[in-house]
Amino acid sequence: MYIFTLRPSERGVLQQMQWGDKVPQILGRMIMIEKRDFYIDGQWVAPKAGKDYQVIDPSTEEAFAVISLGGQADTDAAVAAAKAALPAWMATPVEERIALVEKLLEVYKRRGDEMGEMIAQEMGAPVDMAKSSQVGAGTWHLSNFISAAKNFEFEGPLGDHAPNDRIIHEAVGVAALITPWNWPMNQVTLKVGAAAIAGCTMVLKPSEETPLDAMLFAEMMDEAGFPAGVFNLVNGDGVGVGSQLTAHEDVDMVSFTGSSRAGKLISKSAADTLKRVSLELGGKGANVVFADADEKAVKRGVLHMMNNTGQSCNAPSRMLVQRDIYDQAVETAAEVANAVTVGPASESGRHIGPVVNAVQWGKIQDLIQTGINEGARLVAGGVGRPEGLNKGFYVRPTVFADVTPDMTIAREEIFGPVLAIMPFDTEEEAVAMANDTVYGLTNYVQTQDGARLNRMARSLRSGMVEMNGQGRGAGSPFGGMKQSGNGREGGKWGLDDFLEVKAVSGWSNDA
């Protein structure tokens, strides 16, 4: 596929396209979307040190767009714009900052279908799921930040014992926001919404796998009326713009979502300038199913694992099942997985789509084969593409039984539709198995025993515990322990991540 220079009549066709439109064929030639510019200091600007990068549709393995990966000069320009805008933005009354996020939410909702179609083409989430869950996550988080901010005490007294002491919450400063491809708007809104309300200015570096949805989001920020320099976007990869941001002396904070490996590198890079680092990293969640679990618990766990084609850091990828019901659970899990359909992201329906790229596809295939080689019992799926799908990064929904805690598939984050099932006998054994991991993001518990639910919630070493299929409420913090990261995103805790605490004595109550 080639990028053609367009004739004037052809340019008119593209100028009339919406973000979600399919790429047109003009005179029999496929035209690639070109989005090379960055959003810096309130305007779209050409790269200073960019190089072309093709965006691939994982459903077809074909490039459909080209962007620029920035260089040091582009990173410096974005950081400089954010630094220059910081004093005025920090001084803007919080009510006005909240009002702008409310305006952003209006624009976001209005353009939600465009966003969903773009996410589907970029990362492979089926279009119905992309429009509902992927886009809906952004709506949810922005709404929750607005509610939390209106009840947040940004300034207040220390206490009755110290009437002239004041506690002020103020912005950390310039924030570098580095977001992943698997739930792009979920993570962009979690970071941008909190940073904006807190009074931080920011530079967003989205994943180079899914840059176009972030560029559409930048259009929304512009339409909402955020002042120039408050929000900036530079595309790039981790080695380039990502590393430049984490080491930049004028960046006060890095908020990163991605792999634990990358999180460690970011922490080391940021240490030289002692900047704040907030990390939301990988997971290897345990779903503990006791013998008295409700009849839908196993099915619910399998479908949760397969959601987003298994590309979620909080996926319940290890199912620990009490031995009394183990055989039936394995049979049910296999039936459910075999009934999951796989297909192109462009098609409506409740199927799952491809994984994001060839690298991920190859990694998942290798781990499935490793599971077979290490002696796990394959009861659904396996290596290779699903039947009838010869092109595209499609993975067969896969379930392994009789997995032992020492096996690779029980320890490594696979990030694909692969479930490992393990038996246990006692509650104490289940806790030990669940906690036997370097990760600590989300664990799940299924039992009708209320006392056991609460014991498990206290015993599991993870930042979140979800029980009996009940999701966490609005404003609940998202984040993990151990090598799943630090910091919390969402609600008041998300605001805290972007705020410094200033203690003031001798405050005048006459002013």
Coordinates of C-alpha atoms in Angstrom, one line a residue:
M1 CA 0.0 0.0 0.0
Y2 CA 1.3 3.5 -0.9
I3 CA 0.6 7.0 0.2
F4 CA -0.4 9.0 -2.8
T5 CA -0.3 12.7 -3.4
L6 CA -3.9 13.7 -3.9
R7 CA -5.3 15.7 -6.7
P8 CA -7.5 18.7 -5.6
S9 CA -10.7 16.8 -6.3
E10 CA -9.5 13.9 -4.3
R11 CA -8.5 16.1 -1.4
G12 CA -12.1 17.3 -1.3
V13 CA -13.3 13.7 -0.7
L14 CA -11.0 13.3 2.3
Q15 CA -11.9 16.7 3.7
Q16 CA -15.5 15.6 3.9
M17 CA -14.7 12.4 5.7
Q18 CA -15.6 11.9 9.3
W19 CA -13.2 10.1 11.6
G20 CA -15.2 6.9 11.6
D21 CA -15.7 6.7 7.8
K22 CA -14.1 3.8 6.0
V23 CA -11.1 4.7 4.0
P24 CA -12.2 5.5 0.4
Q25 CA -10.9 4.1 -2.8
I26 CA -10.3 6.8 -5.4
L27 CA -9.7 5.7 -9.0
G28 CA -9.1 2.2 -7.8
R29 CA -6.4 3.2 -5.4
M30 CA -6.5 2.8 -1.7
I31 CA -6.0 6.2 0.0
M32 CA -4.3 6.1 3.4
I33 CA -5.4 8.5 6.1
E34 CA -2.6 11.0 6.9
K35 CA -2.4 12.5 10.4
R36 CA 1.2 13.6 10.9
D37 CA 0.7 16.7 12.9
F38 CA 0.9 17.1 16.7
Y39 CA -1.3 19.2 18.9
I40 CA 1.0 21.7 20.7
D41 CA 0.1 25.0 22.4
G42 CA -3.5 25.0 21.1
Q43 CA -2.9 24.3 17.4
W44 CA -2.0 21.4 15.1
V45 CA 1.7 21.8 14.0
A46 CA 3.9 19.9 11.7
P47 CA 6.6 17.7 13.3
K48 CA 10.0 19.1 13.8
A49 CA 11.8 15.8 14.0
G50 CA 9.1 13.3 12.9
K51 CA 9.3 10.0 11.0
D52 CA 6.5 8.2 9.4
Y53 CA 4.7 5.3 11.1
Q54 CA 1.9 3.2 9.7
V55 CA -1.2 2.3 11.7
I56 CA -2.3 -1.3 11.1
D57 CA -5.9 -2.6 11.2
P58 CA -5.5 -5.8 13.2
S59 CA -8.6 -7.3 11.5
T60 CA -7.0 -7.2 8.1
E61 CA -3.3 -6.8 8.8
E62 CA -3.3 -3.8 6.4
A63 CA -2.1 -0.3 7.1
F64 CA -4.9 2.3 6.9
A65 CA -3.2 5.4 8.3
V66 CA 0.1 7.1 8.7
I67 CA 1.3 9.3 11.6
S68 CA 4.5 10.8 12.7
L69 CA 6.6 9.6 15.6
G70 CA 8.1 12.7 17.2
G71 CA 11.7 13.4 18.2
Q72 CA 13.3 15.4 20.9
A73 CA 12.5 18.8 19.4
D74 CA 8.8 17.9 19.3
T75 CA 8.9 16.7 22.9
D76 CA 10.7 19.8 24.0
A77 CA 8.1 22.1 22.2
A78 CA 5.2 20.3 23.9
V79 CA 6.8 20.4 27.3
A80 CA 7.6 24.1 26.9
A81 CA 4.0 24.9 25.9
A82 CA 2.8 23.0 29.0
K83 CA 5.3 24.8 31.3
A84 CA 4.3 28.2 30.0
A85 CA 0.6 27.5 30.5
L86 CA 1.0 26.2 34.0
P87 CA 0.9 29.3 36.1
A88 CA -2.3 30.7 34.6
W89 CA -4.0 27.3 34.6
M90 CA -3.1 26.6 38.2
A91 CA -4.6 30.1 39.1
T92 CA -7.8 29.4 37.2
P93 CA -10.6 28.8 39.8
V94 CA -11.3 25.1 40.1
E95 CA -15.0 25.8 39.3
E96 CA -13.9 27.0 35.8
R97 CA -11.6 24.0 35.3
I98 CA -14.5 21.7 36.2
A99 CA -16.8 23.6 33.8
L100 CA -14.4 22.9 31.0
V101 CA -14.3 19.2 31.8
E102 CA -18.1 19.3 31.7
K103 CA -17.9 20.9 28.3
L104 CA -15.4 18.2 27.2
L105 CA -17.9 15.5 28.3
E106 CA -20.6 17.0 26.2
V107 CA -18.3 17.0 23.1
Y108 CA -17.1 13.5 23.9
K109 CA -20.7 12.1 24.1
R110 CA -21.7 13.8 20.8
R111 CA -18.7 12.4 18.9
G112 CA -18.8 9.0 20.6
D113 CA -19.7 7.0 17.5
E114 CA -16.7 8.4 15.7
M115 CA -14.5 7.5 18.6
G116 CA -15.9 3.9 18.7
E117 CA -15.4 3.3 15.0
M118 CA -11.8 4.6 15.2
I119 CA -11.0 2.4 18.2
A120 CA -12.4 -0.6 16.4
Q121 CA -10.2 -0.1 13.4
E122 CA -7.1 0.7 15.4
M123 CA -7.0 -2.0 18.1
G124 CA -9.6 -4.5 17.0
A125 CA -12.4 -4.2 19.6
P126 CA -15.7 -5.2 17.8
V127 CA -17.5 -2.0 16.9
D128 CA -20.5 -2.5 19.1
M129 CA -18.3 -3.2 22.1
A130 CA -16.0 -0.2 21.1
K131 CA -19.0 2.2 21.1
S132 CA -20.5 0.9 24.3
S133 CA -17.6 -0.2 26.6
Q134 CA -14.5 1.4 25.2
V135 CA -16.1 4.8 24.6
G136 CA -18.4 4.4 27.6
A137 CA -15.4 4.0 29.9
G138 CA -14.4 7.6 29.0
T139 CA -17.9 8.9 29.7
W140 CA -17.9 7.1 33.0
H141 CA -14.6 8.5 34.2
L142 CA -15.1 12.1 33.2
S143 CA -18.5 12.1 34.9
N144 CA -17.1 10.6 38.1
F145 CA -14.2 13.2 38.2
I146 CA -16.8 16.0 37.8
S147 CA -18.8 14.6 40.7
A148 CA -15.7 14.0 42.9
A149 CA -14.3 17.4 42.2
K150 CA -17.4 19.2 43.3
N151 CA -17.1 17.6 46.7
F152 CA -13.3 17.8 47.0
E153 CA -11.9 20.3 49.5
F154 CA -9.1 21.9 47.6
E155 CA -8.5 24.4 50.4
G156 CA -9.5 24.0 54.0
P157 CA -8.4 24.3 57.7
L158 CA -6.2 21.8 59.3
G159 CA -8.6 21.5 62.2
D160 CA -10.2 23.3 65.1
H161 CA -7.0 23.0 67.1
A162 CA -5.1 25.1 64.5
P163 CA -7.4 27.8 63.2
N164 CA -4.6 29.6 61.4
D165 CA -3.3 26.5 59.6
R166 CA -4.4 25.9 56.1
I167 CA -4.2 22.8 53.9
I168 CA -4.0 23.6 50.2
H169 CA -4.2 21.0 47.4
E170 CA -2.5 22.3 44.3
A171 CA -1.3 20.9 41.0
V172 CA 1.9 18.8 40.8
G173 CA 2.8 20.7 37.7
V174 CA 3.6 19.6 34.1
A175 CA 2.4 16.0 33.8
A176 CA 3.5 13.5 31.1
L177 CA 0.6 11.1 30.4
I178 CA 1.7 7.8 28.6
T179 CA -1.3 5.6 27.7
P180 CA -1.7 2.1 26.3
W181 CA -3.6 0.7 23.3
N182 CA -5.8 -1.9 25.0
W183 CA -8.4 0.5 26.6
P184 CA -7.3 3.8 25.1
M185 CA -10.1 6.1 26.1
N186 CA -10.4 4.5 29.5
Q187 CA -6.8 5.5 30.2
V188 CA -6.7 8.8 28.4
T189 CA -9.8 10.1 30.3
L190 CA -8.6 8.8 33.6
K191 CA -5.4 10.8 33.3
V192 CA -6.6 13.9 31.4
G193 CA -9.7 14.4 33.4
A194 CA -7.9 14.2 36.7
A195 CA -5.0 16.3 35.6
A196 CA -7.1 19.1 34.1
I197 CA -9.3 19.5 37.2
A198 CA -6.2 19.3 39.5
G199 CA -4.7 22.3 37.6
C200 CA -1.9 20.4 35.9
T201 CA -0.9 21.1 32.3
M202 CA 0.0 18.0 30.3
V203 CA 1.6 16.3 27.4
L204 CA -0.1 13.1 26.2
K205 CA 1.8 10.4 24.4
P206 CA -0.7 7.7 23.4
S207 CA 0.4 4.3 22.2
E208 CA 1.6 4.4 18.6
E209 CA -0.7 1.4 18.0
T210 CA -3.8 3.5 18.7
P211 CA -2.8 7.1 18.0
L212 CA -5.9 8.3 16.0
D213 CA -8.4 8.0 18.8
A214 CA -6.1 10.2 21.0
M215 CA -5.9 12.7 18.1
L216 CA -9.7 12.8 17.9
F217 CA -9.7 13.4 21.7
A218 CA -7.3 16.3 21.2
E219 CA -9.9 17.8 18.7
M220 CA -12.5 17.4 21.5
M221 CA -10.2 19.2 24.0
D222 CA -9.8 22.0 21.5
E223 CA -13.5 22.2 20.8
A224 CA -14.2 22.3 24.6
G225 CA -12.1 25.5 24.9
F226 CA -9.2 24.5 27.0
P227 CA -6.6 27.3 27.0
A228 CA -3.5 26.9 24.7
G229 CA -0.8 24.8 26.3
V230 CA -2.9 23.1 28.9
F231 CA -3.2 19.9 26.8
N232 CA -0.6 18.9 24.3
L233 CA -0.2 15.7 22.2
V234 CA 2.9 14.2 20.7
N235 CA 2.9 10.8 19.0
G236 CA 5.9 8.6 19.5
D237 CA 7.1 5.3 20.7
G238 CA 8.4 4.4 24.2
V239 CA 12.1 4.5 23.3
G240 CA 11.7 7.9 21.7
V241 CA 9.1 10.4 23.0
G242 CA 8.2 8.2 26.0
S243 CA 11.8 8.1 27.3
Q244 CA 12.2 11.8 26.5
L245 CA 9.2 12.7 28.6
T246 CA 10.2 10.6 31.6
A247 CA 13.7 12.1 31.7
H248 CA 12.7 15.7 30.9
E249 CA 13.7 18.1 33.6
D250 CA 10.7 20.3 33.1
V251 CA 8.2 17.4 33.6
D252 CA 7.1 17.2 37.2
M253 CA 5.1 14.0 37.0
V254 CA 4.7 10.9 34.8
S255 CA 1.5 8.9 34.8
F256 CA 2.0 5.7 32.9
T257 CA -0.2 2.7 32.1
G258 CA 1.4 -0.3 30.5
S259 CA 3.6 -3.3 31.2
S260 CA 5.5 -3.8 34.4
R261 CA 8.7 -4.1 32.4
A262 CA 8.2 -0.6 31.0
G263 CA 7.1 0.7 34.4
K264 CA 10.4 -0.3 35.9
L265 CA 12.4 1.5 33.2
I266 CA 10.3 4.6 33.6
S267 CA 10.9 4.6 37.4
K268 CA 14.6 4.4 36.8
S269 CA 14.6 7.2 34.2
A270 CA 12.4 9.5 36.4
A271 CA 14.6 9.0 39.4
D272 CA 17.3 11.3 38.2
T273 CA 14.9 14.3 38.5
L274 CA 12.9 12.9 41.4
K275 CA 9.7 13.5 39.6
R276 CA 6.5 11.9 40.8
V277 CA 5.6 8.6 39.0
S278 CA 2.2 6.9 39.0
L279 CA 2.1 3.5 37.5
E280 CA -0.8 1.3 36.5
L281 CA 0.8 -1.9 35.3
G282 CA 0.1 -5.6 34.6
G283 CA -1.8 -8.2 36.4
K284 CA -2.4 -11.9 36.7
G285 CA -5.8 -11.9 38.5
A286 CA -7.1 -14.9 40.4
N287 CA -10.8 -15.8 40.3
V288 CA -11.4 -18.0 43.3
V289 CA -14.5 -20.1 42.8
F290 CA -15.7 -21.9 46.0
A291 CA -18.0 -25.0 45.9
D292 CA -21.0 -22.8 47.0
A293 CA -20.6 -20.3 44.2
D294 CA -23.7 -19.3 42.2
E295 CA -24.4 -21.4 39.2
K296 CA -23.3 -18.7 36.7
A297 CA -19.9 -18.0 38.4
V298 CA -17.8 -20.1 36.0
K299 CA -19.5 -18.9 32.9
R300 CA -19.2 -15.3 34.1
G301 CA -15.5 -15.8 34.8
V302 CA -14.8 -17.2 31.4
L303 CA -16.7 -14.5 29.5
H304 CA -14.9 -11.8 31.7
M305 CA -11.6 -13.4 30.7
M306 CA -12.5 -13.3 27.0
N307 CA -13.8 -9.7 27.0
N308 CA -11.6 -7.4 24.9
T309 CA -10.0 -10.5 23.6
G310 CA -8.3 -11.0 26.9
Q311 CA -6.4 -7.7 26.5
S312 CA -7.1 -6.2 30.0
C313 CA -4.7 -5.9 32.9
N314 CA -7.4 -6.8 35.3
A315 CA -8.6 -9.9 33.5
P316 CA -9.3 -12.9 35.7
S317 CA -6.8 -15.1 33.9
R318 CA -6.3 -17.7 36.7
M319 CA -9.5 -19.6 37.8
L320 CA -9.0 -21.3 41.1
V321 CA -11.8 -23.8 41.6
Q322 CA -12.5 -25.8 44.8
R323 CA -12.0 -29.5 44.1
D324 CA -15.6 -30.5 44.9
I325 CA -16.8 -28.8 41.7
Y326 CA -13.6 -28.8 39.7
D327 CA -14.5 -31.3 37.0
Q328 CA -17.9 -29.7 36.3
A329 CA -16.2 -26.2 36.3
V330 CA -13.7 -27.4 33.7
E331 CA -16.5 -28.8 31.5
T332 CA -18.5 -25.6 31.8
A333 CA -15.5 -23.4 31.0
A334 CA -14.7 -25.4 27.9
E335 CA -18.3 -25.2 26.7
V336 CA -18.4 -21.4 27.2
A337 CA -15.1 -20.8 25.5
N338 CA -16.0 -23.0 22.6
A339 CA -19.2 -20.9 22.1
V340 CA -17.3 -17.6 22.0
T341 CA -17.2 -16.4 18.4
V342 CA -14.3 -14.5 16.8
G343 CA -14.6 -12.1 13.9
P344 CA -13.6 -8.7 12.4
A345 CA -14.0 -5.6 14.5
S346 CA -16.0 -3.9 11.7
E347 CA -18.9 -6.4 12.1
S348 CA -21.7 -5.9 14.6
G349 CA -22.3 -8.6 17.2
R350 CA -21.1 -10.0 20.5
H351 CA -18.0 -11.7 19.1
I352 CA -14.4 -10.9 20.1
G353 CA -12.0 -9.4 17.7
P354 CA -8.3 -9.8 16.9
V355 CA -5.5 -9.0 19.2
V356 CA -3.7 -5.7 18.5
N357 CA -0.7 -6.7 16.3
A358 CA 1.6 -9.4 15.0
V359 CA 4.0 -9.2 18.0
Q360 CA 1.1 -9.8 20.5
W361 CA -0.3 -12.6 18.3
G362 CA 3.1 -14.3 18.2
K363 CA 3.6 -14.0 22.0
I364 CA 0.2 -15.5 22.7
Q365 CA 0.8 -18.4 20.3
D366 CA 4.1 -19.1 22.0
L367 CA 2.6 -19.1 25.5
I368 CA -0.3 -21.4 24.4
Q369 CA 2.3 -23.9 23.0
T370 CA 4.3 -23.5 26.2
G371 CA 1.2 -24.5 28.2
I372 CA 0.8 -27.6 26.1
N373 CA 4.5 -28.5 26.4
E374 CA 4.6 -28.0 30.2
G375 CA 1.7 -30.5 30.6
A376 CA -1.4 -28.4 31.1
R377 CA -4.6 -30.0 29.7
L378 CA -6.0 -28.1 26.8
V379 CA -9.8 -28.3 26.9
A380 CA -10.7 -25.5 24.5
G381 CA -8.9 -23.5 21.7
G382 CA -5.2 -23.9 21.1
V383 CA -2.6 -22.6 18.7
G384 CA -3.4 -21.0 15.4
R385 CA -6.2 -18.9 14.1
P386 CA -9.9 -19.8 14.5
E387 CA -11.4 -21.8 11.6
G388 CA -12.3 -19.7 8.6
L389 CA -10.0 -16.8 9.6
N390 CA -6.8 -16.9 7.6
K391 CA -5.8 -13.3 7.9
G392 CA -5.9 -10.9 10.8
F393 CA -4.4 -11.3 14.3
Y394 CA -7.1 -13.7 15.6
V395 CA -6.6 -16.0 18.5
R396 CA -8.7 -19.1 19.5
P397 CA -10.4 -18.7 22.8
T398 CA -8.3 -21.0 24.9
V399 CA -8.8 -22.8 28.2
F400 CA -6.3 -25.0 30.1
A401 CA -7.1 -27.3 33.0
D402 CA -4.9 -29.0 35.5
V403 CA -2.5 -26.0 35.5
T404 CA 0.0 -25.9 38.4
P405 CA 1.3 -22.8 40.0
D406 CA 4.8 -23.3 38.6
M407 CA 3.7 -23.4 35.0
T408 CA 4.6 -20.4 32.7
I409 CA 0.9 -19.8 31.8
A410 CA 0.1 -19.5 35.6
R411 CA 2.8 -16.9 36.2
E412 CA 3.2 -14.7 33.1
E413 CA 0.6 -12.2 31.9
I414 CA -0.5 -13.5 28.5
F415 CA -2.7 -10.6 27.5
G416 CA -4.9 -12.7 25.2
P417 CA -8.0 -14.9 25.5
V418 CA -6.3 -17.7 27.5
L419 CA -7.6 -19.0 30.8
A420 CA -5.7 -21.2 33.2
I421 CA -7.8 -23.4 35.7
M422 CA -6.3 -24.8 38.9
P423 CA -7.9 -26.9 41.7
F424 CA -7.7 -26.1 45.4
D425 CA -9.0 -27.7 48.6
T426 CA -9.1 -25.2 51.4
E427 CA -9.6 -21.5 51.8
E428 CA -6.1 -21.1 53.1
E429 CA -4.7 -22.9 50.0
A430 CA -6.7 -20.7 47.7
V431 CA -5.4 -17.5 49.4
A432 CA -1.8 -18.8 49.1
M433 CA -2.2 -19.7 45.4
A434 CA -3.9 -16.4 44.6
N435 CA -1.2 -14.4 46.3
D436 CA 1.7 -16.4 44.7
T437 CA 2.4 -13.9 42.0
V438 CA 4.5 -10.8 41.5
Y439 CA 1.3 -9.0 40.5
G440 CA -1.4 -7.5 42.7
L441 CA -4.0 -5.7 40.6
T442 CA -7.5 -7.4 40.8
N443 CA -8.7 -10.6 42.3
Y444 CA -12.1 -12.1 42.2
V445 CA -14.1 -14.2 44.7
Q446 CA -17.2 -16.4 44.1
T447 CA -19.0 -17.7 47.2
Q448 CA -22.3 -17.4 49.0
D449 CA -20.7 -17.3 52.4
G450 CA -20.6 -13.7 53.6
A451 CA -18.0 -14.2 56.3
R452 CA -15.8 -15.9 53.8
L453 CA -16.2 -13.1 51.3
N454 CA -15.0 -10.6 53.8
R455 CA -12.1 -12.8 55.0
M456 CA -11.0 -13.3 51.4
A457 CA -11.2 -9.5 50.6
R458 CA -8.9 -8.8 53.5
S459 CA -6.4 -11.7 52.7
L460 CA -6.0 -11.2 49.0
R461 CA -3.0 -9.0 48.1
S462 CA -4.4 -6.8 45.4
G463 CA -5.5 -3.2 44.9
M464 CA -9.0 -4.4 44.0
V465 CA -11.2 -7.3 44.9
E466 CA -14.5 -7.9 43.1
M467 CA -16.9 -10.5 44.5
N468 CA -19.8 -12.4 43.0
G469 CA -19.8 -10.5 39.8
Q470 CA -20.5 -7.1 41.4
G471 CA -18.6 -4.3 39.7
R472 CA -17.0 -1.5 41.7
G473 CA -19.0 1.6 42.1
A474 CA -18.7 5.1 40.6
G475 CA -15.5 6.8 41.8
S476 CA -13.9 3.6 43.1
P477 CA -10.1 3.8 42.8
F478 CA -8.3 1.7 40.2
G479 CA -4.8 0.5 40.9
G480 CA -2.6 -2.3 42.3
M481 CA 0.0 -3.5 44.6
K482 CA 3.4 -5.1 44.1
Q483 CA 4.5 -5.2 40.4
S484 CA 1.1 -4.0 39.3
G485 CA 2.1 -0.5 40.2
N486 CA 1.4 2.3 42.6
G487 CA -1.0 5.2 42.8
R488 CA -4.8 5.1 42.1
E489 CA -6.9 6.3 39.2
G490 CA -10.5 7.4 39.3
G491 CA -12.7 9.5 41.6
K492 CA -11.1 11.5 44.4
W493 CA -8.1 9.2 44.5
G494 CA -7.4 10.0 40.9
L495 CA -7.4 13.7 41.7
D496 CA -5.1 13.0 44.6
D497 CA -2.5 11.5 42.2
F498 CA -2.2 14.9 40.4
L499 CA -2.1 17.1 43.6
E500 CA 0.5 18.3 46.0
V501 CA -0.4 19.0 49.6
K502 CA 0.8 22.3 50.9
A503 CA 0.7 23.1 54.7
V504 CA 0.4 26.8 55.5
S505 CA 0.6 28.3 59.0
G506 CA -0.3 31.9 60.0
W507 CA -3.2 32.0 57.5
S508 CA -5.2 35.2 57.6
N509 CA -8.9 34.6 58.0
D510 CA -9.5 38.3 57.5
A511 CA -8.7 38.2 53.7

